DNA sequence: CCAAAAGTGTTTGGTCTACACCCATGA
DNA sequence: TCATGGGTGTAGACCAAACACTTTTGG
């Protein structure tokens, strides 16, 4: 039999196949007024969730997502579903991870190609038949407990209990995720296990946890932080984005020296309130050019 | 209809589904004797290929891989197929990327979850019915041409023509890959296109190119280089691994200071040949602990 | 006035680079 | 002996943390 004949008689139907879905963790940083006229608005990392219109997990909150169709790449499907379910376009979706645990979806063997995206909150949100509504939830992910054990002479284990909290108005969705990292000389393995979960559909708590971890790890060696900001911004704006995501305070003088190459001063200023007004800056596009090569995203 | 009823009547068969495959790019660094008694063996980055026993691409060389079965994660499938086709166990497989272009496999809609792994060449290679044989190919990936154009005021494009060459004895497989990076303020996209290809099955030239890019990008901020080395090694060994993969010479004095925290001197030495003998070192496991947290791999 | 933020300068200590230099081996 | 690799020291440039300090704003 030659290749042509082989291909003619080959029938995919004869082989077990999963359904293929995409799930998108879209992040933004939103500002919440503090009430104190002197103080700047507080910034919060937020993630975009939809309320599911259909079974399973009807009426629960989930990441936007859906099934990949024939003649689509996963990237195309992700962009299509994101626009259908939330109205968001023009984001830079990047592949995060494949989740393929056989039990992850009650409907059967459905694997998820997950994506993450960073965006400014400007685009208005819409919905569709699969999603009653799409809304931003503020998002905290902190470590409750951490413990390091030396398993054998050459193998360590780090065990964390992390808490994910998603909030919107008076609604609160929480999950506790156990992260186990096993480090040996020739191997390194990280497992995420959702041990408690209220209100989030599927294994989406796990996907969000992975996405936040990736975001934090990449932040300092990428220019991702700028994606959360509008065209012009103050140096304090960008510093607060870093502080919000990394969860720690940075020294202003040092931070400014570090990002100086990536920004260009404009001739405009903020209108201040109770304190000195700030210069507005914009991205230094040429500096971005050299840096971004380091962080490669693949697309079909 | 409640959720139970919904799940009862839900039938995956009614929806279009792709086949799901895994492909593994396994790298190693091999040494080739130079003939000159004074000189050290030359190191070469190598990738593991199999000769396909079955259609399609029968008798051509491909990455080890295969289909994911029900009740398996992609990680399990990758480990299983790698052992079946090549005999290699105990590697640290990490997810690389999903390739889902509709045309990528002549058999139909088959998407590939690709993995990469780094290993020392010690395990012997076997084969199975899907693979006539598994062999190491030395591997070079260089840029032939590069050109940067400023598309619009705020968008750049970097276009590269890269050549991938895989060699074994007198066999040579080559491919030319066009890498187009588009960088704009709010978007960043990298596309890989195989424009010439002799002897490599499927889109595996593209997968190997992505894997080498990932390897190079991660090398300097990870401890990956140590994975190519045995328990004990000389400082020149580890320096040469860096030089081989990065494709440039490093200054010995500086390199040694940089890796000093990651190694511990043993009381053994190499038996030298025509030059001074070298101290043998081993990994400093505790230093690895702190560093590796940065590079997270997920596993089910 | 003053709390809050905007913004600058300086000290100290480390790390990175480039290069010069000496040591050891065995055909 | 000498090509080849093993290994160390150092001057200068640069980078980063910590902290002190000044300026501006509007209620």
XYZ file of C-alpha atoms (C1' of nucleotides) in Angstrom:
654
model
C 0.000 0.000 0.000
C 1.416 3.395 -0.897
C 0.863 6.620 0.977
C -2.035 7.769 -1.194
C -3.878 4.516 -0.657
C -3.123 4.642 3.013
C -4.548 8.123 3.353
C -7.617 7.152 1.357
C -8.512 4.308 3.697
C -7.533 6.179 6.872
C -10.586 7.104 8.883
C -10.220 9.195 12.008
C -13.642 7.999 13.183
C -12.073 4.680 14.082
C -9.888 6.207 16.753
C -10.864 7.658 20.092
C -10.784 11.446 20.008
C -11.337 14.117 22.642
C -13.282 17.301 22.217
C -10.988 20.289 22.077
C -11.842 23.460 23.933
C -10.113 26.768 24.552
C -10.294 28.771 27.776
C -9.058 32.327 28.097
C -7.775 33.992 31.245
C -7.979 37.685 30.421
C -6.440 40.019 32.968
C -6.640 43.713 33.522
C -5.849 46.171 36.256
C -8.789 48.244 37.449
C -8.777 51.301 39.655
C -11.014 51.753 42.627
C -11.519 55.178 44.158
C -10.545 55.388 47.800
C -12.807 58.198 49.005
C -9.878 60.194 50.386
C -9.508 63.203 48.110
C -5.742 63.166 48.471
C -5.230 59.487 47.716
C -4.828 57.907 44.319
C -7.257 55.180 43.275
C -6.253 51.703 44.401
C -5.304 49.292 41.655
C -6.526 45.709 41.573
C -5.636 42.827 39.296
C -8.844 41.580 37.683
C -9.896 38.634 35.601
C -12.765 38.421 33.139
C -15.451 35.836 33.913
C -18.733 34.936 32.276
C -21.902 33.607 33.844
C -22.709 30.354 32.104
C -26.098 30.260 30.386
C -26.057 26.529 29.649
C -25.352 23.247 31.407
C -23.050 22.091 32.840
C -22.312 24.559 35.646
C -25.316 26.618 34.529
C -25.424 29.999 36.307
C -21.936 29.560 37.672
C -18.988 31.721 36.712
C -16.328 30.490 34.323
C -13.545 31.678 32.091
C -14.709 32.594 28.615
C -14.094 29.706 26.258
C -15.602 27.214 23.882
C -14.970 24.483 21.406
C -12.489 24.596 18.566
C -14.095 24.044 15.168
C -12.616 22.189 12.210
C -10.452 24.388 9.990
C -9.567 26.600 12.929
C -6.360 26.833 14.893
C -6.684 27.052 18.659
C -5.596 30.696 18.367
C -8.411 31.485 15.954
C -10.925 29.710 18.140
C -9.722 31.585 21.217
C -10.066 34.932 19.488
C -13.489 34.031 18.077
C -14.885 32.761 21.374
C -13.524 35.688 23.301
C -15.227 38.108 21.001
C -18.476 36.127 20.919
C -18.752 35.757 24.658
C -17.368 39.045 25.898
C -17.057 41.426 22.960
C -13.308 41.832 23.498
C -11.164 42.083 20.387
C -7.606 42.925 19.614
C -5.903 41.254 22.500
C -2.625 39.475 22.412
C -3.590 35.925 23.335
C -0.742 33.644 24.285
C -0.821 29.926 24.878
C -0.599 29.044 28.537
C -0.941 25.308 29.019
C -2.952 22.267 28.009
C -5.170 20.822 30.699
C -6.027 17.257 29.861
C -6.971 15.436 33.060
C -9.619 12.907 32.012
C -11.991 14.009 34.790
C -11.807 17.733 34.192
C -15.162 18.057 32.390
C -18.341 16.196 33.396
C -19.413 15.943 29.757
C -16.575 13.567 28.959
C -13.128 13.637 27.422
C -12.643 17.318 26.794
C -9.217 18.863 26.851
C -8.579 22.557 27.183
C -5.963 24.624 25.469
C -5.746 27.612 27.771
C -4.676 31.103 26.820
C -3.904 34.241 28.709
C -4.197 37.854 27.669
C -3.513 41.220 29.227
C -5.652 44.180 28.354
C -6.638 47.627 29.402
C -10.230 47.966 30.548
C -11.636 50.124 27.809
C -13.534 47.765 25.608
C -17.139 47.403 26.641
C -18.364 43.963 27.499
C -21.193 42.202 25.701
C -22.581 38.698 25.960
C -24.109 35.934 23.844
C -26.235 32.825 24.114
C -23.557 30.792 25.899
C -22.915 33.534 28.424
C -25.527 35.495 30.312
C -23.030 38.210 31.041
C -19.318 38.922 31.151
C -17.873 40.824 34.124
C -14.534 41.761 35.656
C -13.705 40.224 39.023
C -10.891 41.518 41.205
C -8.481 38.817 41.915
C -6.098 37.931 44.740
C -3.887 34.875 44.893
C -1.851 34.420 48.015
C 0.027 31.686 49.771
C -1.546 30.574 53.044
C 1.111 28.056 53.998
C 4.374 26.952 52.548
C 6.555 24.108 53.563
C 9.789 22.748 52.162
C 10.831 19.211 52.842
C 13.931 17.364 51.800
C 12.584 14.065 50.540
C 15.793 12.263 49.841
C 19.413 13.331 49.703
C 18.884 14.819 46.270
C 15.204 15.664 46.074
C 13.262 18.514 47.568
C 9.582 19.154 47.773
C 7.856 22.494 48.157
C 4.235 22.377 49.186
C 2.026 25.443 49.104
C -1.591 26.031 50.001
C -2.690 29.011 47.946
C -5.945 30.870 48.097
C -7.610 32.384 45.060
C -10.297 34.984 45.720
C -12.409 36.585 43.023
C -14.679 39.458 43.969
C -17.324 41.560 42.310
C -19.620 43.818 44.329
C -20.823 41.531 47.101
C -20.113 38.345 45.225
C -17.078 36.296 46.242
C -15.737 33.154 44.597
C -12.917 31.352 46.370
C -10.746 28.340 45.806
C -7.857 26.742 47.650
C -5.182 25.261 45.452
C -2.418 22.977 46.547
C 0.779 23.448 44.594
C 3.357 20.736 44.940
C 6.775 21.209 43.403
C 9.133 18.287 43.358
C 12.711 19.105 42.524
C 15.287 16.466 41.975
C 18.511 16.484 40.046
C 17.040 15.246 36.824
C 13.430 16.135 37.254
C 11.139 18.930 38.201
C 7.417 18.592 38.471
C 4.705 20.960 39.579
C 1.217 19.744 40.279
C -1.786 21.939 40.941
C -4.703 20.441 42.840
C -7.913 22.290 43.629
C -8.829 21.249 47.155
C -11.698 23.673 47.767
C -13.807 25.510 45.265
C -16.938 27.607 45.576
C -18.614 29.030 42.519
C -16.020 28.581 39.787
C -16.910 26.155 36.993
C -14.766 23.239 35.821
C -11.077 23.377 36.731
C -10.968 27.081 36.021
C -9.597 27.935 39.453
C -6.533 25.943 38.495
C -6.218 27.671 35.128
C -6.426 31.095 36.764
C -3.811 30.114 39.344
C -1.447 28.952 36.607
C -2.040 32.126 34.638
C -1.312 34.387 37.614
C 1.854 32.445 38.336
C 2.969 32.850 34.729
C 2.095 36.542 34.813
C 4.160 37.124 37.949
C 7.114 35.137 36.680
C 7.276 36.957 33.378
C 6.488 40.455 34.579
C 9.987 41.526 35.498
C 11.681 40.414 32.339
C 9.000 41.557 29.930
C 7.132 44.683 29.096
C 3.807 43.084 29.960
C 2.996 45.692 32.579
C 2.509 48.304 29.876
C -0.337 46.318 28.381
C -2.519 47.283 31.312
C -2.040 50.986 30.701
C -3.519 53.483 28.235
C -1.426 55.405 25.676
C -0.183 57.859 28.267
C 0.357 57.210 31.938
C 2.320 58.463 34.899
C 5.361 56.728 36.332
C 3.367 56.032 39.453
C 0.721 54.270 37.340
C 3.226 51.838 35.922
C 4.913 51.348 39.268
C 1.583 50.480 40.835
C 0.909 47.899 38.141
C 4.146 46.181 39.116
C 3.331 46.466 42.807
C -0.184 45.149 42.323
C 0.893 42.072 40.413
C 4.040 41.257 42.363
C 2.296 42.003 45.629
C 5.102 44.063 47.107
C 6.193 47.690 47.358
C 9.028 48.964 45.211
C 11.333 51.911 45.887
C 10.266 54.787 43.674
C 13.694 56.208 42.876
C 15.070 52.857 41.804
C 11.991 51.854 39.875
C 12.120 55.049 37.839
C 15.704 54.512 36.857
C 14.876 50.992 35.751
C 11.963 51.825 33.484
C 13.405 55.099 32.213
C 14.622 53.489 28.971
C 11.130 52.230 28.171
C 9.226 55.476 28.452
C 9.270 58.889 26.839
C 8.063 61.994 28.599
C 5.187 63.865 26.956
C 4.462 67.522 27.467
C 1.267 66.838 29.357
C 0.523 66.493 33.047
C -2.178 65.018 35.195
C -4.570 67.368 36.894
C -3.654 66.692 40.464
C -5.807 66.463 43.533
C -4.384 67.355 46.878
C -0.830 66.766 45.769
C 1.633 67.680 43.077
C 0.586 66.825 39.533
C 2.549 64.223 37.587
C 4.156 64.182 34.177
C 2.535 61.925 31.607
C 4.706 59.457 29.730
C 4.230 57.190 26.739
C 5.914 53.935 25.721
C 9.322 54.136 24.094
C 8.576 51.857 21.197
C 12.148 51.419 20.028
C 13.241 50.166 23.441
C 10.440 47.620 23.348
C 11.720 46.289 20.063
C 14.998 45.060 21.459
C 13.491 43.552 24.566
C 10.485 41.729 23.310
C 12.466 39.336 21.197
C 13.243 37.527 24.410
C 9.661 36.617 25.037
C 8.455 34.639 22.102
C 4.829 33.867 21.526
C 3.978 31.518 18.735
C 1.040 31.899 16.492
C -0.158 29.952 13.533
C -33.768 19.980 32.199
C -31.374 19.763 35.116
C -27.647 19.168 34.942
C -27.899 15.404 35.416
C -30.391 15.079 32.605
C -28.281 17.337 30.438
C -25.200 15.229 30.996
C -27.145 12.054 30.293
C -28.278 13.211 26.885
C -24.967 14.888 25.987
C -23.146 12.964 23.308
C -19.676 14.026 22.235
C -20.111 12.056 19.006
C -22.395 14.789 17.739
C -19.626 17.346 17.713
C -16.602 17.573 15.457
C -13.468 16.461 17.255
C -9.813 16.367 16.290
C -7.392 13.574 16.963
C -4.922 14.533 19.648
C -1.264 13.682 19.284
C 1.885 14.406 21.261
C 5.305 15.083 19.774
C 8.479 15.190 21.807
C 11.614 17.157 21.018
C 14.279 15.494 23.162
C 17.634 17.208 23.218
C 21.024 16.157 24.378
C 24.591 17.285 23.963
C 26.903 14.700 22.454
C 30.677 14.714 22.264
C 32.613 13.976 19.146
C 36.288 13.174 19.350
C 38.480 15.502 17.361
C 41.423 13.257 16.544
C 43.912 15.727 18.013
C 45.180 14.142 21.240
C 45.455 17.514 22.942
C 41.966 18.740 22.093
C 38.801 18.090 24.026
C 35.916 16.396 22.239
C 33.636 18.808 20.400
C 30.134 19.168 21.803
C 27.076 19.216 19.598
C 23.422 19.834 20.405
C 21.453 16.819 19.254
C 17.830 15.906 18.857
C 16.267 12.474 18.956
C 14.477 11.339 15.781
C 12.777 8.123 14.767
C 12.475 6.579 11.359
C 8.781 6.113 10.679
C 7.720 2.529 10.042
C 4.195 3.364 8.907
C 2.399 5.740 6.570
C 2.224 8.668 6.277
C 5.834 9.781 5.771
C 6.917 6.142 5.886
C 10.717 5.806 6.078
C 11.142 9.493 6.794
C 12.500 10.887 10.037
C 10.203 12.431 12.619
C 10.040 13.392 16.255
C 8.918 10.589 18.521
C 5.210 10.923 19.222
C 1.807 9.351 18.978
C -1.834 9.608 19.849
C -3.243 10.376 23.258
C -5.571 7.680 24.546
C -8.712 8.150 26.629
C -8.016 8.320 30.374
C -4.561 9.698 29.757
C -3.241 13.199 30.180
C -1.026 14.551 27.438
C 1.897 14.225 29.861
C 1.201 10.536 30.414
C 0.862 9.953 26.699
C 4.120 11.772 26.018
C 5.986 9.682 28.560
C 4.416 6.467 27.302
C 5.110 7.135 23.627
C 8.648 8.269 24.314
C 9.409 5.055 26.116
C 7.640 2.897 23.523
C 9.356 4.454 20.545
C 12.809 5.170 21.898
C 13.218 3.391 25.218
C 13.913 6.649 27.047
C 12.477 6.993 30.536
C 12.847 9.386 33.385
C 13.017 12.605 31.494
C 11.525 15.868 32.524
C 9.007 16.550 29.766
C 7.668 20.070 29.624
C 4.846 21.390 27.471
C 6.117 23.477 24.610
C 3.235 24.557 22.385
C 0.097 23.343 20.661
C 0.292 23.116 16.913
C -3.173 23.119 15.430
C -2.984 24.305 11.830
C -5.725 22.384 10.014
C -3.335 21.286 7.247
C -0.525 20.051 9.434
C -1.269 16.329 9.047
C -2.342 14.687 5.778
C -4.541 12.230 7.670
C -6.936 14.970 8.703
C -7.656 17.150 11.702
C -4.889 16.157 14.065
C -3.498 18.603 16.567
C -0.212 18.156 18.341
C 0.645 18.967 21.906
C 4.392 19.259 21.725
C 6.843 18.669 24.544
C 10.507 19.195 25.024
C 12.984 17.395 27.226
C 16.662 17.640 28.003
C 18.635 14.550 28.811
C 22.076 13.141 29.074
C 22.923 10.511 26.461
C 23.242 7.454 28.627
C 20.023 5.594 28.122
C 20.223 3.150 25.269
C 17.777 3.539 22.435
C 15.291 0.898 21.390
C 12.455 0.915 18.874
C 8.953 -0.487 18.323
C 6.473 -1.179 15.588
C 5.770 2.482 14.856
C 9.439 3.320 14.623
C 12.074 1.382 12.741
C 14.800 2.980 14.803
C 15.516 5.927 17.048
C 18.735 7.881 16.579
C 20.412 11.075 17.707
C 20.957 13.758 15.073
C 23.275 16.689 15.626
C 21.433 19.862 15.205
C 22.245 23.398 14.097
C 19.800 26.261 13.805
C 21.159 29.511 12.483
C 19.838 32.711 11.031
C 20.650 33.180 7.356
C 19.094 36.630 6.981
C 17.430 39.055 9.306
C 15.641 42.209 8.485
C 13.774 44.704 10.614
C 11.193 46.982 9.100
C 9.115 49.671 10.684
C 5.653 48.970 9.366
C 3.779 51.918 10.774
C 4.660 54.558 13.291
C 4.011 52.130 16.128
C 4.575 48.698 14.653
C 7.749 46.856 13.826
C 8.376 43.668 11.986
C 11.365 41.377 12.300
C 11.759 38.835 9.539
C 14.259 36.002 9.789
C 15.183 33.176 7.449
C 16.562 30.423 9.646
C 18.159 27.183 8.606
C 17.757 23.977 10.550
C 20.253 21.209 9.795
C 20.089 17.744 11.307
C 22.974 15.370 10.679
C 23.810 11.777 11.338
C 26.751 10.054 9.700
C 26.328 10.948 6.040
C 22.623 11.731 6.333
C 21.526 15.352 6.354
C 18.014 16.701 6.825
C 17.509 20.412 6.297
C 14.700 22.911 6.514
C 14.408 26.643 6.047
C 12.021 28.364 8.390
C 10.737 31.878 8.088
C 10.122 33.548 11.423
C 8.056 36.694 11.345
C 7.687 38.731 14.512
C 5.216 41.575 14.489
C 5.509 43.957 17.403
C 3.017 46.687 17.981
C 2.042 48.520 21.115
C -0.765 46.213 22.035
C 0.166 43.104 20.180
C 2.992 40.756 19.548
C 2.811 37.864 17.186
C 5.375 35.338 15.992
C 4.683 33.096 13.044
C 6.844 30.192 11.949
C 6.564 29.061 8.346
C 8.487 26.164 6.878
C 9.492 27.282 3.404
C 11.819 24.408 2.510
C 11.987 20.944 3.964
C 13.869 17.826 2.987
C 13.373 14.607 4.892
C 11.549 15.695 8.050
C 8.000 14.437 8.472
C 4.935 16.611 9.165
C 5.611 20.080 10.562
C 8.339 18.714 12.798
C 10.942 21.148 11.470
C 8.785 23.905 12.921
C 8.434 22.134 16.263
C 12.195 21.644 16.513
C 12.804 25.303 15.662
C 10.381 26.423 18.369
C 11.979 24.071 20.860
C 15.508 25.317 20.153
C 14.311 28.901 20.481
C 12.723 28.094 23.827
C 15.856 26.277 24.967
C 18.075 29.234 24.089
C 15.764 31.751 25.698
C 15.519 29.856 28.954
C 19.092 28.671 29.239
C 20.555 31.709 30.953
C 17.917 32.059 33.618
C 17.542 28.385 34.400
C 19.692 25.480 35.398
C 18.757 23.559 32.271
C 22.355 23.249 31.125
C 23.087 20.837 33.977
C 20.553 18.387 32.614
C 22.913 17.548 29.793
C 25.704 16.546 32.160
C 26.427 13.461 34.256
C 26.709 13.503 38.071
C 30.193 14.952 37.991
C 31.637 17.208 35.358
C 34.344 19.807 34.861
C 33.705 23.533 34.691
C 34.770 23.438 31.059
C 32.093 20.817 30.371
C 29.336 23.032 31.647
C 30.768 26.094 29.924
C 30.818 24.229 26.633
C 27.173 23.267 27.034
C 26.331 26.959 27.296
C 28.548 27.808 24.357
C 27.109 25.033 22.222
C 23.515 26.036 22.796
C 23.962 29.794 22.725
C 26.326 29.542 19.779
C 28.898 31.949 21.164
C 32.112 31.858 23.176
C 32.062 32.903 26.824
C 34.952 34.227 28.886
C 36.146 31.474 31.185
C 37.000 33.582 34.226
C 33.626 35.303 34.216
C 31.672 32.155 33.495
C 33.246 30.391 36.436
C 32.344 33.154 38.830
C 28.757 33.037 37.594
C 28.170 29.335 38.061
C 30.282 29.022 41.206
C 27.186 29.091 43.453
C 25.618 26.171 41.585
C 28.465 23.719 41.823
C 30.468 21.995 44.538
C 34.003 20.816 44.030
C 34.634 17.108 44.509
C 37.973 15.617 45.410
C 38.345 13.968 42.043
C 40.044 15.078 38.857
C 39.937 14.166 35.213
C 42.805 12.201 33.791
C 44.155 14.747 31.408
C 45.575 14.299 27.958
C 48.165 16.697 26.699
C 47.147 19.396 29.156
C 46.521 20.021 32.823
C 43.834 17.836 34.408
C 40.638 19.444 35.647
C 38.771 19.343 38.927
C 35.462 17.509 38.886
C 32.404 19.244 40.298
C 28.873 18.202 41.146
C 25.625 20.169 41.315
C 24.970 22.271 44.388
C 21.479 21.034 45.039
C 20.522 23.651 47.586
C 21.348 26.467 45.171
C 19.120 24.811 42.594
C 16.235 24.826 45.014
C 15.987 28.562 45.209
C 16.392 29.145 41.509
C 14.162 26.602 39.951
C 11.017 28.002 41.451
C 11.199 30.644 38.780
C 10.733 28.199 36.000
C 7.483 26.457 36.531
C 6.448 23.362 34.689
C 2.962 22.091 35.223
C 2.026 18.520 35.384
C -1.226 16.757 35.989
C -0.752 74.413 56.964
C -0.169 69.553 55.694
C -0.970 64.947 53.900
C -0.119 62.783 49.831
C 2.197 62.238 45.987
C 6.049 63.725 42.493
C 10.535 63.756 41.777
C 15.999 63.916 42.499
C 20.614 62.934 44.434
C 24.069 60.250 46.932
C 26.289 56.456 49.156
C 27.542 51.861 49.272
C 28.216 47.502 47.560
C 27.890 44.316 44.366
C 28.209 42.226 39.622
C 29.823 42.123 34.744
C 33.484 42.770 31.258
C 37.722 42.448 29.377
C 42.125 41.146 29.634
C 46.518 39.746 31.584
C 48.769 36.278 33.630
C 50.544 31.682 35.568
C 50.146 26.445 35.975
C 50.060 21.511 34.410
C 50.200 17.791 31.043
C 52.100 14.272 27.872
C 53.316 12.995 23.101
C 59.190 21.736 24.169
C 54.750 23.451 23.318
C 49.907 23.405 22.100
C 46.086 23.002 24.791
C 43.423 23.454 28.445
C 42.992 24.663 33.756
C 42.698 28.269 36.695
C 43.230 33.181 39.224
C 43.573 38.308 39.815
C 42.279 42.907 38.866
C 40.867 47.600 37.010
C 37.017 50.010 35.301
C 32.316 50.230 34.055
C 28.061 49.621 35.254
C 23.927 48.430 38.093
C 20.970 48.086 42.196
C 19.380 48.780 47.035
C 18.560 51.935 50.549
C 17.597 56.215 52.098
C 17.518 61.173 52.597
C 15.800 65.028 50.727
C 13.041 68.798 48.012
C 8.886 70.229 45.434
C 3.992 70.732 44.378
C -0.870 70.466 45.112
C -5.749 71.583 46.938
C -8.755 71.456 50.638
